[in-house]
Coordinates of C-alpha atoms in Angstrom, one line a residue:
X51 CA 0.0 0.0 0.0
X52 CA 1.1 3.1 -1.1
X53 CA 2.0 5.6 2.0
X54 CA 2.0 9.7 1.6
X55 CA 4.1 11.9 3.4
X56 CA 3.3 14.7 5.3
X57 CA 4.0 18.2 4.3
X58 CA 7.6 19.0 5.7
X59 CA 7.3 22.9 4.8
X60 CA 5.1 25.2 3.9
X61 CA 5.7 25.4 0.2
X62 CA 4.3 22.0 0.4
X63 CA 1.0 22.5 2.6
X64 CA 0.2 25.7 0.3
X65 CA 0.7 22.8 -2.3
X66 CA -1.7 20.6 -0.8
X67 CA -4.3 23.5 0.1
X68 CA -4.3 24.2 -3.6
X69 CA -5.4 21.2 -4.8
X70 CA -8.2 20.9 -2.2
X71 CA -9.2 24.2 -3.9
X72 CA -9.0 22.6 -7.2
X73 CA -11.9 20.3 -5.7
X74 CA -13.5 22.7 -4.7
X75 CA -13.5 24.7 -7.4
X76 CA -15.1 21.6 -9.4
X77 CA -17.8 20.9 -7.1
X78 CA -18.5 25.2 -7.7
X79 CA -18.3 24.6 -11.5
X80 CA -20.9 21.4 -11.1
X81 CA -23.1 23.2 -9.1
X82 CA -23.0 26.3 -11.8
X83 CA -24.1 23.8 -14.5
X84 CA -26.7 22.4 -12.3
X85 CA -28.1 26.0 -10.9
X86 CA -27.8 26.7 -15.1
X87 CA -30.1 23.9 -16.1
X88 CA -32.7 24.3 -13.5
X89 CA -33.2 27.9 -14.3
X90 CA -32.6 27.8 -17.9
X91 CA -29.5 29.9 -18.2
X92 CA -27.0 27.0 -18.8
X93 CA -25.2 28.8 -21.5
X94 CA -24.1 31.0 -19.0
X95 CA -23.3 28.6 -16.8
X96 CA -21.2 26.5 -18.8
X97 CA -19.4 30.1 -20.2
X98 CA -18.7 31.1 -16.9
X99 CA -17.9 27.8 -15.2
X100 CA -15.5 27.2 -18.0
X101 CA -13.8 30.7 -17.9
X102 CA -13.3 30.8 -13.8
X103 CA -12.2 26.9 -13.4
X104 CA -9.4 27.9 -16.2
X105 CA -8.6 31.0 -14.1
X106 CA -8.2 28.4 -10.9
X107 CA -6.1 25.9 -12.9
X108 CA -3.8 28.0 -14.6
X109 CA -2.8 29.4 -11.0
X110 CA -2.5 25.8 -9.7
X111 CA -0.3 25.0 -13.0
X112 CA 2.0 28.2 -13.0
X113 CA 2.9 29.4 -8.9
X114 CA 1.4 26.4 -6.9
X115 CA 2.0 26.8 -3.6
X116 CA 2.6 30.5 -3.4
X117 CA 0.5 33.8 -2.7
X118 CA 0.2 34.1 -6.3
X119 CA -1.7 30.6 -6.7
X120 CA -3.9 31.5 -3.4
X121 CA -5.3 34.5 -4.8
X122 CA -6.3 33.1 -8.2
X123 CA -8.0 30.1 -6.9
X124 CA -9.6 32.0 -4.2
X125 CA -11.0 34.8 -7.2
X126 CA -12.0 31.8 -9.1
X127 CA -13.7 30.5 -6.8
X128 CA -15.5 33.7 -5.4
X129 CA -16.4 34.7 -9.3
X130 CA -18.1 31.0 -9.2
X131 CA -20.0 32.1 -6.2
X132 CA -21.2 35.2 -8.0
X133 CA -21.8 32.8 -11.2
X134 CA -24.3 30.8 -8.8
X135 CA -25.9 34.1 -7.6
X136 CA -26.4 35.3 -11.5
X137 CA -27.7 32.0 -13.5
X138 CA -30.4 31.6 -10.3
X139 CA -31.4 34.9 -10.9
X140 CA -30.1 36.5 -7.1
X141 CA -31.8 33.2 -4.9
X142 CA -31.1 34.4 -1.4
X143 CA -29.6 30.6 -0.4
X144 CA -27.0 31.2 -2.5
X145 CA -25.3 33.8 -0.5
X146 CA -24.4 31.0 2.0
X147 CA -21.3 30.0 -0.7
X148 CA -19.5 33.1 0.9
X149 CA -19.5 32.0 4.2
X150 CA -18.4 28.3 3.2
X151 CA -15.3 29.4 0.8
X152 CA -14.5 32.2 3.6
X153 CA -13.9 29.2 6.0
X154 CA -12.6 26.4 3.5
X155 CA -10.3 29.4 3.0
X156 CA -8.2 28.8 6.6
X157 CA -7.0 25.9 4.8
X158 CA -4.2 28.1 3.8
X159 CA -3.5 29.3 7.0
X160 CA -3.1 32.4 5.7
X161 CA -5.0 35.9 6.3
X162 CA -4.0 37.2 2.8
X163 CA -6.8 35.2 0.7
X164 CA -9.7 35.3 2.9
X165 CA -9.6 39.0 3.0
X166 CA -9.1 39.3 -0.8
X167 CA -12.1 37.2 -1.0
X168 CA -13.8 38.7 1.4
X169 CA -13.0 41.9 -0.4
X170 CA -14.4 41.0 -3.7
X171 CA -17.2 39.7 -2.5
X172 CA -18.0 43.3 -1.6
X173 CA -17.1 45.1 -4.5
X174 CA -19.2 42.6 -6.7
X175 CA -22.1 42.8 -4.4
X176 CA -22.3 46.8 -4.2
X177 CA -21.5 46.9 -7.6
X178 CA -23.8 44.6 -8.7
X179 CA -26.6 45.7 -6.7
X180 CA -26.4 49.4 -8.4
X181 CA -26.5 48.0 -11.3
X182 CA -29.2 45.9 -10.8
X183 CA -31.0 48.8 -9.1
X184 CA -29.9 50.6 -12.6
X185 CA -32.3 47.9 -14.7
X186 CA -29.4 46.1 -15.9
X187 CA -30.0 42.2 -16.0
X188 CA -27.5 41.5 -13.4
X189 CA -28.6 40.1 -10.2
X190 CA -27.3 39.4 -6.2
X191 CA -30.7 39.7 -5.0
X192 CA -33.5 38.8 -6.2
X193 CA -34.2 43.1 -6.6
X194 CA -32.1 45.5 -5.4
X195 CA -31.8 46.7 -2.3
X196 CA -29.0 48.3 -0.7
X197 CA -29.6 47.8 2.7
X198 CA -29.8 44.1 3.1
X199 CA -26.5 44.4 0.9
X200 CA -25.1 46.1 4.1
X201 CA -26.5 43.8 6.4
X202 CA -24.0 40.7 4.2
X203 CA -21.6 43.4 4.2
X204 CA -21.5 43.3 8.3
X205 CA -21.7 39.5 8.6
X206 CA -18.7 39.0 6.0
X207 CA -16.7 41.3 7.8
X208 CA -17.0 40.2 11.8
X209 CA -16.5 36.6 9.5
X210 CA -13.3 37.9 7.9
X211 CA -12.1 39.8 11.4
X212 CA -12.6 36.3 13.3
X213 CA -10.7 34.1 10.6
X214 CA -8.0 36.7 10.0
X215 CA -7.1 35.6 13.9
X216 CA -7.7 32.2 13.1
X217 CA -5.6 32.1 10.4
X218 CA -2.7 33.7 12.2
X219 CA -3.1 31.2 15.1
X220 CA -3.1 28.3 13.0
X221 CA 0.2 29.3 10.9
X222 CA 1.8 29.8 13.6
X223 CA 1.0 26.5 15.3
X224 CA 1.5 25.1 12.0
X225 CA 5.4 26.6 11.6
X226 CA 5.9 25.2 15.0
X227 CA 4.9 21.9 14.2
X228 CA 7.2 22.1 11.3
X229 CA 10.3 23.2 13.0
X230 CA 9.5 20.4 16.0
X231 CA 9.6 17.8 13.1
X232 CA 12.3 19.3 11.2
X233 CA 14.4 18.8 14.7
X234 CA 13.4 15.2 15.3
X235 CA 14.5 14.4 11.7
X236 CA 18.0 16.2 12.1
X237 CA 18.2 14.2 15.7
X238 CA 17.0 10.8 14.3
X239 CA 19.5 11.4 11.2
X240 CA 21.9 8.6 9.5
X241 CA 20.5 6.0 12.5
X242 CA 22.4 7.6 15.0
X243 CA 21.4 10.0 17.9
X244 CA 22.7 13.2 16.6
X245 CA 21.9 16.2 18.7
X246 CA 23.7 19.0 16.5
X247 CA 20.7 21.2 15.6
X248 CA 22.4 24.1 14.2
X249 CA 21.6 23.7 10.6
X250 CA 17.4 23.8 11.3
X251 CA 16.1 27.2 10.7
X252 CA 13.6 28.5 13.4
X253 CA 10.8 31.4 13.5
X254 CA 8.9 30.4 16.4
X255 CA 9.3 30.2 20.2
X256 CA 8.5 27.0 20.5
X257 CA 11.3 26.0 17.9
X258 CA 13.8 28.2 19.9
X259 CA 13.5 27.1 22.6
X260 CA 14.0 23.4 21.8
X261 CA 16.6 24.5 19.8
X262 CA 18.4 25.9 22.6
X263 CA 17.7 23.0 24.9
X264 CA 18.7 20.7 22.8
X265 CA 22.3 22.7 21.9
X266 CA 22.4 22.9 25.2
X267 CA 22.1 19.2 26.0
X268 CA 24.7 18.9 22.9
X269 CA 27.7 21.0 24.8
X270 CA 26.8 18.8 28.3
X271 CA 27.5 15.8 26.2
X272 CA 30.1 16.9 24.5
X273 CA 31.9 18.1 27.9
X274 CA 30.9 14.4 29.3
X275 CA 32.9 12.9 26.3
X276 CA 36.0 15.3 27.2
X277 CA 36.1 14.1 30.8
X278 CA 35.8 10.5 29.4
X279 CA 37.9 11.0 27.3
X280 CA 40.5 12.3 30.1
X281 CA 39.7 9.6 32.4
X282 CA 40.5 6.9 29.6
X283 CA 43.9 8.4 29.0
X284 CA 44.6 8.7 32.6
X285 CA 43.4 5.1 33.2
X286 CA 46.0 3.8 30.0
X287 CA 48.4 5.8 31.8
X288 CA 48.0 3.9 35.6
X289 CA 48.1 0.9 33.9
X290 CA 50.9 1.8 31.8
X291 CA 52.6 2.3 35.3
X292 CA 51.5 -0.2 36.9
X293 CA 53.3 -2.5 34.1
X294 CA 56.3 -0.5 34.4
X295 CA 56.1 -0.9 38.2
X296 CA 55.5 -4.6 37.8
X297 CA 58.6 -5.1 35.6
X298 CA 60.8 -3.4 37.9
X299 CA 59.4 -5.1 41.0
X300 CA 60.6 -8.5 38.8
X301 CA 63.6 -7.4 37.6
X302 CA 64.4 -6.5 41.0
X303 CA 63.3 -9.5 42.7
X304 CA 65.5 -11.7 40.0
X305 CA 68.3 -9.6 41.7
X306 CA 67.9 -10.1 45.1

């Protein structure tokens, strides 16, 4: 059975936070199609599905695991949102797709997305609801009306402020966690106990302070060898004149 490795960095879990985004950006583009059938408009759906998941894939393909590739897929994926809200024609149950990507969003671990998210999701529902109240055949609400645009506007942003701490809380854990294992590695190198730690980088407190313990456990040992090492040398040398003493006491004896 094949066995998968865990992230050792976090190029690697921006990696793998990417592609979950990738799934979720196709379960978005099925449910466009779907929303497009029911309610007739599936050539927009298709058009729009089509243009956004090529938007999300060609972030994926070209900076995975970087800012770059978090802010694509998370525009993709909020233009898919607004795609649901336009082919059904503004359905209020819709709206719930912002608060689900905002939190499938601290997958990252990372405040930068959410709040670009959160930000166009604002922009495209003031803009679209002044449109809309213009008699353009745009839609975010069923009709336009400002203030329960504010009220989506409040609940996005004391969402946003919560997972912006979140987010901070769980990269730090997360770089912690990385460091402790990056450690353990360097210790458990080669099959041998090996408690030189210098070469690990380290951000947090946590990894600091293991870091230091551990260097610190490193010089004890090493100044434990030393005397050892002393008490060997002095030992060869007793014995050495003890044989000396031994040879003389014979030699002497023969004498005598």
């Amino acid at each position: 059975m094949k066995s998968f490795s865990a992230p050792r960095n976090p190029r690697e879990l921006g990696i793998a936070a990417d592609r979950l985004m990738l799934v979720v950006l196709a379960v978005g583009v099925l449910g466009a199609l779907a929303i497009g059938l029911h309610h007739g408009r599936f050539g927009t759906a298709l058009s729009g599905s089509l243009g956004l998941g090529l938007l999300g894939l060609a972030g994926y393909l070209g900076a995975a695991g970087t800012l770059a590739s978090r802010l694509l897929l998370a525009t993709a994926a909020t233009g898919l949102i607004a795609l649901h809200l336009q082919v059904s024609m503004g359905t209020l149950e819709f709206h719930f797709g912002v608060f689900v990507l905002l939190a499938i969003l601290l997958v990252y671990r990372d405040w930068r997305p959410i709040v670009f998210a959160a930000a166009l999701v604002a922009v495209h529902h003031v803009l679209v609801d002044r449109l809309q109240f213009g008699g353009l055949p745009v839609f975010c609400l069923p009709q336009a009306d400002f203030s329960k645009i504010l009220v989506h506007a409040a609940y996005v942003v004391v969402q946003t402020a919560v997972e912006v701490l979140i987010a901070l809380r769980m990269r730090q854990q997360t770089l912690e966690g990385l460091e402790l294992s990056a450690m353990v590695q360097a210790i458990d190198s080669d099959e041998r106990l090996n408690l030189d730690v210098a070469g690990v980088e380290t951000q947090t407190e946590g990894g600091r302070r293991l870091k230091a313990a551990l260097t610190r456990l490193a010089g004890t040992l090493e100044g434990v060898q030393q005397a050892a090492g002393s008490i060997t040398v002095a030992t060869q040398e007793i014995a050495s004149g003890n044989q000396d003493l031994s040879s003389r006491t014979e030699q002497a004896a023969s004498s005598l």
